[in-house]
Coordinates of C-alpha atoms and ligand atoms in Angstrom, one line a residue:
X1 CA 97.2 119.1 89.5
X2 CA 97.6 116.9 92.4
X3 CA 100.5 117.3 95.1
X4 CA 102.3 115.0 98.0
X5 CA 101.8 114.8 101.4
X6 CA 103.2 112.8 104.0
X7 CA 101.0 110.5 105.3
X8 CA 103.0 108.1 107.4
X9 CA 106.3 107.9 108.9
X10 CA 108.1 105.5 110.8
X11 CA 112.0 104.7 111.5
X12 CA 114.1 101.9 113.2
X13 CA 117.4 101.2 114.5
X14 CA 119.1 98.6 115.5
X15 CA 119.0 97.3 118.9
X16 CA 123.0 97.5 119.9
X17 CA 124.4 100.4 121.2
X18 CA 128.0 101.6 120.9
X19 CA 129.1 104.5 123.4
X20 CA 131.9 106.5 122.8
X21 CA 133.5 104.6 125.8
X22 CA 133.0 101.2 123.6
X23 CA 135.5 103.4 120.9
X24 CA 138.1 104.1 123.4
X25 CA 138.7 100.8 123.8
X26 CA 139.5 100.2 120.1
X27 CA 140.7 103.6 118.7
X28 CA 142.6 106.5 120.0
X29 CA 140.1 109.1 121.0
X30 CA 138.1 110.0 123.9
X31 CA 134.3 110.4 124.6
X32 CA 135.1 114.0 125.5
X33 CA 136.5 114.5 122.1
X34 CA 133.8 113.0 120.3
X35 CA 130.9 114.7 122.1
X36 CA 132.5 118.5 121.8
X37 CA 133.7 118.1 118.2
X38 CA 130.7 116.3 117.1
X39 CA 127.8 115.9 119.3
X40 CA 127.7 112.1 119.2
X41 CA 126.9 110.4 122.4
X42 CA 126.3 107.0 121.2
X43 CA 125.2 105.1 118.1
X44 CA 123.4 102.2 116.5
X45 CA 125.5 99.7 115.0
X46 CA 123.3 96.6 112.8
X47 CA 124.4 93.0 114.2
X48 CA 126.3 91.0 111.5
X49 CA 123.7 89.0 109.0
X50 CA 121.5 92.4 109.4
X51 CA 121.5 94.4 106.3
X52 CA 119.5 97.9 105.4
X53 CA 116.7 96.0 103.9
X54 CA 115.6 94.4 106.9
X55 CA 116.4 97.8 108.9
X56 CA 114.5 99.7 105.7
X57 CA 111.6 97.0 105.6
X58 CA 110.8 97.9 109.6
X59 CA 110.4 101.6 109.1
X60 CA 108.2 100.4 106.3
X61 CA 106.3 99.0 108.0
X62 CA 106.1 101.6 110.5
X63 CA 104.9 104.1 108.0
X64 CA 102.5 102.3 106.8
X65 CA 100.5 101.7 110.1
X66 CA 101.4 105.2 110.9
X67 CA 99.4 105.8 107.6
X68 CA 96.9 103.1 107.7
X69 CA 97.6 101.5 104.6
X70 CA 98.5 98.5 103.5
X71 CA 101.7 96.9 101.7
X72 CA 99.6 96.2 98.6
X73 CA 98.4 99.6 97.9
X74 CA 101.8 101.0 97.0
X75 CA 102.7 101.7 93.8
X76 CA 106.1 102.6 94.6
X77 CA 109.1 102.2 97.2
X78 CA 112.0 104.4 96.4
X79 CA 114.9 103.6 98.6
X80 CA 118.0 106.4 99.1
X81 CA 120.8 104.2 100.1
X82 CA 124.5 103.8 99.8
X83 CA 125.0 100.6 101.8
X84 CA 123.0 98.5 99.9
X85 CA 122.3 95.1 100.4
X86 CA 124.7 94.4 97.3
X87 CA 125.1 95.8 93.9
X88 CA 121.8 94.8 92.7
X89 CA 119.4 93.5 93.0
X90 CA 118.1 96.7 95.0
X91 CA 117.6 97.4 98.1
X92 CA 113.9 98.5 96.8
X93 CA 113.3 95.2 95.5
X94 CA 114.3 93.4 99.0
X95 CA 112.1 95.8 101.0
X96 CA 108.9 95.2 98.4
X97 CA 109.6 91.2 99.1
X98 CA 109.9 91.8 102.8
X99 CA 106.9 93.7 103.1
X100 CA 104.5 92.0 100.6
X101 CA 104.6 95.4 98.4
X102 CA 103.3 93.0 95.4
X103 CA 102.2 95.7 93.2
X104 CA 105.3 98.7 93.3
X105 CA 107.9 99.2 90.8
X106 CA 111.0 99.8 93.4
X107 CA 114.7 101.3 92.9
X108 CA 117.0 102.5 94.6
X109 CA 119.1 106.2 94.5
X110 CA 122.6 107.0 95.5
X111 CA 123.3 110.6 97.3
X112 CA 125.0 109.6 100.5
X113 CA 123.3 112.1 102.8
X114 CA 121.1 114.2 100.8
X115 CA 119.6 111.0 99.5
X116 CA 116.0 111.6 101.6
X117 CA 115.7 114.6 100.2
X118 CA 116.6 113.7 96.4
X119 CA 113.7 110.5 96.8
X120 CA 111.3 112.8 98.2
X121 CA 111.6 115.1 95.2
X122 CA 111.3 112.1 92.8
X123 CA 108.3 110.8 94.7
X124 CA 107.1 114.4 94.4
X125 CA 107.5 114.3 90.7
X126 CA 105.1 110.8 89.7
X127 CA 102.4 112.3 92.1
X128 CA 102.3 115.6 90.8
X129 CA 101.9 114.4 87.3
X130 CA 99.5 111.4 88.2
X131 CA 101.4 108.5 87.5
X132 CA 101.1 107.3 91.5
X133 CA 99.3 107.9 94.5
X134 CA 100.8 105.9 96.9
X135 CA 105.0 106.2 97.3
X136 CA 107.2 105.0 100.4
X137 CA 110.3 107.4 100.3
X138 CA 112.9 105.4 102.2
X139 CA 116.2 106.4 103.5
X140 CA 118.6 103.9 104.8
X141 CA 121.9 103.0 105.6
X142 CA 124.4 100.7 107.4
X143 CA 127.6 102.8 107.3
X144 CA 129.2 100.5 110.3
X145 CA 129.6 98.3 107.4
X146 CA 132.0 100.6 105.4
X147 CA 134.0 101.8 108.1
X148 CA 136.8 101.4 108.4
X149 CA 136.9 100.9 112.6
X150 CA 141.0 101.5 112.7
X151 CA 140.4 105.4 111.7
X152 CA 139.1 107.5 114.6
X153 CA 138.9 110.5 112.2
X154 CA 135.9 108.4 110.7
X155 CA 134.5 105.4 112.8
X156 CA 133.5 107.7 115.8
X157 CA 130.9 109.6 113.3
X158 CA 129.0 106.9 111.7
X159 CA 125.5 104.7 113.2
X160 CA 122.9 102.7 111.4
X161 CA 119.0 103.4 110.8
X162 CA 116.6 103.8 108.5
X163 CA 113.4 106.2 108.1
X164 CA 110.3 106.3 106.0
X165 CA 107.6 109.0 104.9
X166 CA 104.6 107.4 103.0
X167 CA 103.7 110.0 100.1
X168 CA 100.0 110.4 99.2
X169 CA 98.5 112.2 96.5
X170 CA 96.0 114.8 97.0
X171 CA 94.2 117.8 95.6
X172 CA 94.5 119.7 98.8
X173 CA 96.4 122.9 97.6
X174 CA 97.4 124.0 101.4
X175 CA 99.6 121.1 102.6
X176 CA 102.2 118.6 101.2
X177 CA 105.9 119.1 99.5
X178 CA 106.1 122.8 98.4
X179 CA 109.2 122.8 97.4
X180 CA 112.5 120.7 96.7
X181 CA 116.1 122.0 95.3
X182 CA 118.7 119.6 94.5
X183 CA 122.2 120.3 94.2
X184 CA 125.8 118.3 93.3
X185 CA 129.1 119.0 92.4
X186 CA 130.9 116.2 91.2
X187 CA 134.1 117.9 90.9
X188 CA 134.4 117.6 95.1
X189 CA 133.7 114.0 94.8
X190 CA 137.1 112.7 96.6
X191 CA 136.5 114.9 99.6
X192 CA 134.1 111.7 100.6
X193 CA 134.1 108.3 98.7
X194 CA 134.9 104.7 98.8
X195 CA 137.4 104.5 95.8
X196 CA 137.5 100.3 95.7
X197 CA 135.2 98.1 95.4
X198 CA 133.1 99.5 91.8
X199 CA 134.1 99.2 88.2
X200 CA 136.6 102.1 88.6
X201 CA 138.7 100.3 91.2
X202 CA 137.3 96.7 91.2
X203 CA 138.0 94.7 94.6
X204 CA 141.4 93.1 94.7
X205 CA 143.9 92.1 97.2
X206 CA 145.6 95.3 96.7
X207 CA 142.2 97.2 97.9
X208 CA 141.6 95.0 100.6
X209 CA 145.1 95.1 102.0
X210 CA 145.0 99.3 101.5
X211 CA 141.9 99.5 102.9
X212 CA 140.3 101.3 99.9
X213 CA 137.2 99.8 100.5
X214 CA 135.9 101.7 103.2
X215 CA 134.3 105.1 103.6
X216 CA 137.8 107.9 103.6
X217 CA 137.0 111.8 104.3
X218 CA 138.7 115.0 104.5
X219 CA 136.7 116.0 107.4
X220 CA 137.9 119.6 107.8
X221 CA 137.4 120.7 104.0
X222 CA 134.1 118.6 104.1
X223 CA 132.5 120.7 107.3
X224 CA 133.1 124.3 105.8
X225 CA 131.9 123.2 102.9
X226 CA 128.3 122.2 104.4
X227 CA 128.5 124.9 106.5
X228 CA 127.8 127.0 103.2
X229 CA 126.0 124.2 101.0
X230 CA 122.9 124.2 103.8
X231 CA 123.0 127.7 104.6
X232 CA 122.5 128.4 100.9
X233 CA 120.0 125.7 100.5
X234 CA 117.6 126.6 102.9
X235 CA 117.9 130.5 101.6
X236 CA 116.6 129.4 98.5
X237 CA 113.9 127.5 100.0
X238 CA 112.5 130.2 101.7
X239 CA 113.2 132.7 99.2
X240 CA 111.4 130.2 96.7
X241 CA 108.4 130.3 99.5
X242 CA 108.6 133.8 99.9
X243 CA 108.5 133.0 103.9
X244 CA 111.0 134.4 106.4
X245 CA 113.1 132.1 108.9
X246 CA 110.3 133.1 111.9
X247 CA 107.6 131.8 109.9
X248 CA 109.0 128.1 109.5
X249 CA 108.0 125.9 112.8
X250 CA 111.1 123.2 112.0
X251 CA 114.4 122.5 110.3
X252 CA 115.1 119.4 110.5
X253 CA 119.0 119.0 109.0
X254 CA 120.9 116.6 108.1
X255 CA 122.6 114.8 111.7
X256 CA 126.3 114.9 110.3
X257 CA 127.6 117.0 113.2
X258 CA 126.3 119.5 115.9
X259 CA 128.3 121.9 115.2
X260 CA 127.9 122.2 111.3
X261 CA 124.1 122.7 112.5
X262 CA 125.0 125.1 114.9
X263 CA 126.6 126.7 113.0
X264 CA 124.2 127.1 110.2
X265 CA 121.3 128.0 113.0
X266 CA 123.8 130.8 114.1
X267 CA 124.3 132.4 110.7
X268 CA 120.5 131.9 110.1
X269 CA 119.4 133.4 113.3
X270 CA 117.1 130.3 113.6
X271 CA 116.3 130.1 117.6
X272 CA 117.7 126.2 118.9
X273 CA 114.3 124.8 120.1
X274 CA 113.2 124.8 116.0
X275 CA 116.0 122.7 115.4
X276 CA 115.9 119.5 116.8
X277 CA 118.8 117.2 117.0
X278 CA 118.8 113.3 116.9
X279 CA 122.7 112.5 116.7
X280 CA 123.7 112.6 120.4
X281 CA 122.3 108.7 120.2
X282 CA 122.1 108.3 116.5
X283 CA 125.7 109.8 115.2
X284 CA 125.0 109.7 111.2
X285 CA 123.3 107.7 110.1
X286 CA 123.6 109.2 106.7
X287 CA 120.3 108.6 104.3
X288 CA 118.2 107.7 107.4
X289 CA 119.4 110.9 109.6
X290 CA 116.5 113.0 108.4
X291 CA 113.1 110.6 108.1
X292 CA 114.3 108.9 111.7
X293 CA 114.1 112.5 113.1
X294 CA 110.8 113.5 111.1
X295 CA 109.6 110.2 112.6
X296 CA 110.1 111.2 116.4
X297 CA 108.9 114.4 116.2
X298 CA 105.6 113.3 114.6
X299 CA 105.3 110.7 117.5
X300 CA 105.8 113.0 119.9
X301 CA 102.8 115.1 118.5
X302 CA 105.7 117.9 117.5
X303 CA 104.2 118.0 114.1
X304 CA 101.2 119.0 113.7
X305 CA 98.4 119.6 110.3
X306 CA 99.5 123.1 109.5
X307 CA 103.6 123.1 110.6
X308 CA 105.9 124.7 108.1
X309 CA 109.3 122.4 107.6
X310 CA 112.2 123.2 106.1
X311 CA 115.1 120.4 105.4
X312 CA 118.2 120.2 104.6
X313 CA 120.7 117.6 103.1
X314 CA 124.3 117.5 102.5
X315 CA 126.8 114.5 101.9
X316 CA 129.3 112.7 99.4
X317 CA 129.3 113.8 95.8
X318 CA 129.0 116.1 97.2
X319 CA 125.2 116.7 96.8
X320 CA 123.1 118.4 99.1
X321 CA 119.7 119.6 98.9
X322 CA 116.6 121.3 100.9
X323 CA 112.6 121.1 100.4
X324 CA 110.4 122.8 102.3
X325 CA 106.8 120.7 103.6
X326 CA 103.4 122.1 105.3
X327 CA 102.1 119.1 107.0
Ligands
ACO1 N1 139.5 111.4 118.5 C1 140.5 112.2 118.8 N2 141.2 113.0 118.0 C2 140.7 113.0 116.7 C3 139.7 112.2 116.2 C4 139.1 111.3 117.2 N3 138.1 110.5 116.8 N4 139.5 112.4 114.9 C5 140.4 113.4 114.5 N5 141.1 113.7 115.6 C6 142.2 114.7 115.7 C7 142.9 114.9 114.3 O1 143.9 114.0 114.1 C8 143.5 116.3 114.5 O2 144.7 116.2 115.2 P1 145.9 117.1 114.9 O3 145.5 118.5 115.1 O4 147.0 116.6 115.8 O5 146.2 116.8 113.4 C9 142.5 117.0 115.4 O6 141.7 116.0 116.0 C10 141.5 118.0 114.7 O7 141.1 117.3 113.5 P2 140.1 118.0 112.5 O8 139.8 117.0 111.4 O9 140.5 119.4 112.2 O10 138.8 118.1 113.4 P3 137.4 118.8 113.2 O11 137.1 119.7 114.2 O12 137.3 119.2 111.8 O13 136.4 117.6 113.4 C11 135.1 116.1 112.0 C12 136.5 116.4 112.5 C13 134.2 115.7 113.2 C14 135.2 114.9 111.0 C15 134.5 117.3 111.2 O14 135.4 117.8 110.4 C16 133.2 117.0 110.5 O15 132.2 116.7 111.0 N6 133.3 117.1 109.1 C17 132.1 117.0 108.2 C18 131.6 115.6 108.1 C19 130.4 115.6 107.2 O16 129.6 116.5 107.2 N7 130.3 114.6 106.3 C20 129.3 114.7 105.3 C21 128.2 113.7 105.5 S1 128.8 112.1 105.6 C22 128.2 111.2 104.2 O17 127.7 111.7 103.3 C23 128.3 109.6 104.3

């Protein structure tokens, strides 16, 4: 049986940056309280006409070189997105046209946050039963386009991106995805949700005047929630590996807030220089948090053939999820 490895990975953002001091100016908070509550420094916000396709299509792009392949030999582009560029077509479809992917099949998944993780493991699935050899695992979002930029208790979180990892099959037992665990509990779903816009509230002037089309969370119930969710997920991962926390080189979370990943490193005992931390300039970028960070730490030589990773994922659904990869 074959398995997946990573054989490529790029990101990109967009080029304007919003400080905290830029969100003083339009909602009532403070760059103190945003840095010591969250971590966020600054973020990436897309430019209007820029959607997550184009940012998706660049970290495609990336990957590829990073892999030394070429548009035409993927057989798949799976995109983990919930900004898309609009209801359908998909955002997979708009990438494989802006790249020249002429010979993938392309769709997109929905699960907020966790969504790298959950297109990984379905990437992981047609290349360990043959079906493809060649997947781009995308995860991208524009979430400055559902924010609502009146509520501090959400606009101060949110940034733009997107990331990529190119899968590859192989027959080399000793590296690639080991593992993957999804999770979901849709009985939490209103702790995080647009409720307007889809066929359960359809857009109206009643929506638009309430607002109900943009991103609301109970923040508080959310965080203690995660807290738990990724603590338990990466258990299982390394339970399911049958590795301790000391033998894992990185874990690479989900960039929601510092201190749910402090927090989780704490009850973990996992030492802070395994954990590295993107969202002081990214903030959340949601799908995109995880790949963008897997991205920099392979160009800066961080990763290595050999490194154990462990990941974990949580967000609206709620979902969340972990995997665990030898590079
Ligand atoms: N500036 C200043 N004050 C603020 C701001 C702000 N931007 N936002 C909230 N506050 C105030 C609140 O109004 C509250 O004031 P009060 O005590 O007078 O009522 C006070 O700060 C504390 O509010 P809390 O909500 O209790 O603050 P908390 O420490 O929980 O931090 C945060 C809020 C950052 C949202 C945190 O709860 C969090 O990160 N939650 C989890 C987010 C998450 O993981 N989401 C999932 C992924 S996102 C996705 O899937 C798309």
């Amino acid at each position: 049986m074959k398995s997946a490895y990573i054989a490529g990975t790029g990101s990109f953002v967009p080029e304007e940056v919003v400080s905290n001091f830029a969100l003083e100016k339009i909602v009532d908070t403070t760059d103190e309280w945003i840095r010591t509550r969250t971590g966020i420094s600054e973020r990436r916000v897309a430019r209007q006409g820029e959607c997550t396709s184009d940012l998706a299509a660049r970290a495609a792009r990336s990957a590829l070189e990073n892999a030394g392949l070429e548009a035409r030999d993927l057989d798949l582009i799976i995109t983990a997105t919930v900004t898309p560029d609009m209801f359908f077509p998909s955002t997979g479809c708009m990438v494989q046209r802006k790249i020249g992917a002429t010979r993938a099949a392309a769709f997109d998944i929905s699960a907020a946050c966790s969504g790298f993780i959950y297109a990984l493991s379905i990437a992981d699935q047609f290349i360990k039963n043959g079906q493809y050899e060649n997947i781009m695992v995308l995860g991208a979002d524009t979430l400055s386009k559902i924010t609502d930029w009146t509520d501090r208790n959400t606009c101060v979180l949110f940034g733009d991106g997107a990331g990529a990892a190119l899968l590859r099959a192989t027959t080399d037992k000793d590296r690639g995805i080991l593992s993957t665990h999804l999770y979901s509990d849709g009985t939490l779903a209103e702790l995080l949700q647009i409720p307007a816009g889809g066929s359960f509230m359809p857009a109206s002037e009643e929506t638009l005047k309430k607002r109900l089309h943009y991103i609301t969370m109970k923040g508080n119930e959310t965080f203690k929630i995660a807290v738990k969710a990724l603590t338990d997920s990466v258990q299982t991962a390394l339970s399911h590996q049958g590795v301790s926390c000391e033998q894992v080189d990185l874990f690479i979370f989900h960039q929601a807030n510092a201190r749910i990943i402090q927090s989780v490193g704490e009850r973990l005992s996992i030492p802070e220089s395994k954990i590295p931390l993107t969202i002081g300039k990214y903030g959340n970028t949601s799908a995109a948090s995880i790949p963008i960070t897997l991205d920099e730490l392979n160009r800066e030589g961080k990763i290595q053939r050999g490194t154990l990773i462990c990941m974990a994922a949580f967000g609206g659904g709620l979902t969340w999820a972990s995997s665990m990869i030898r590079w």
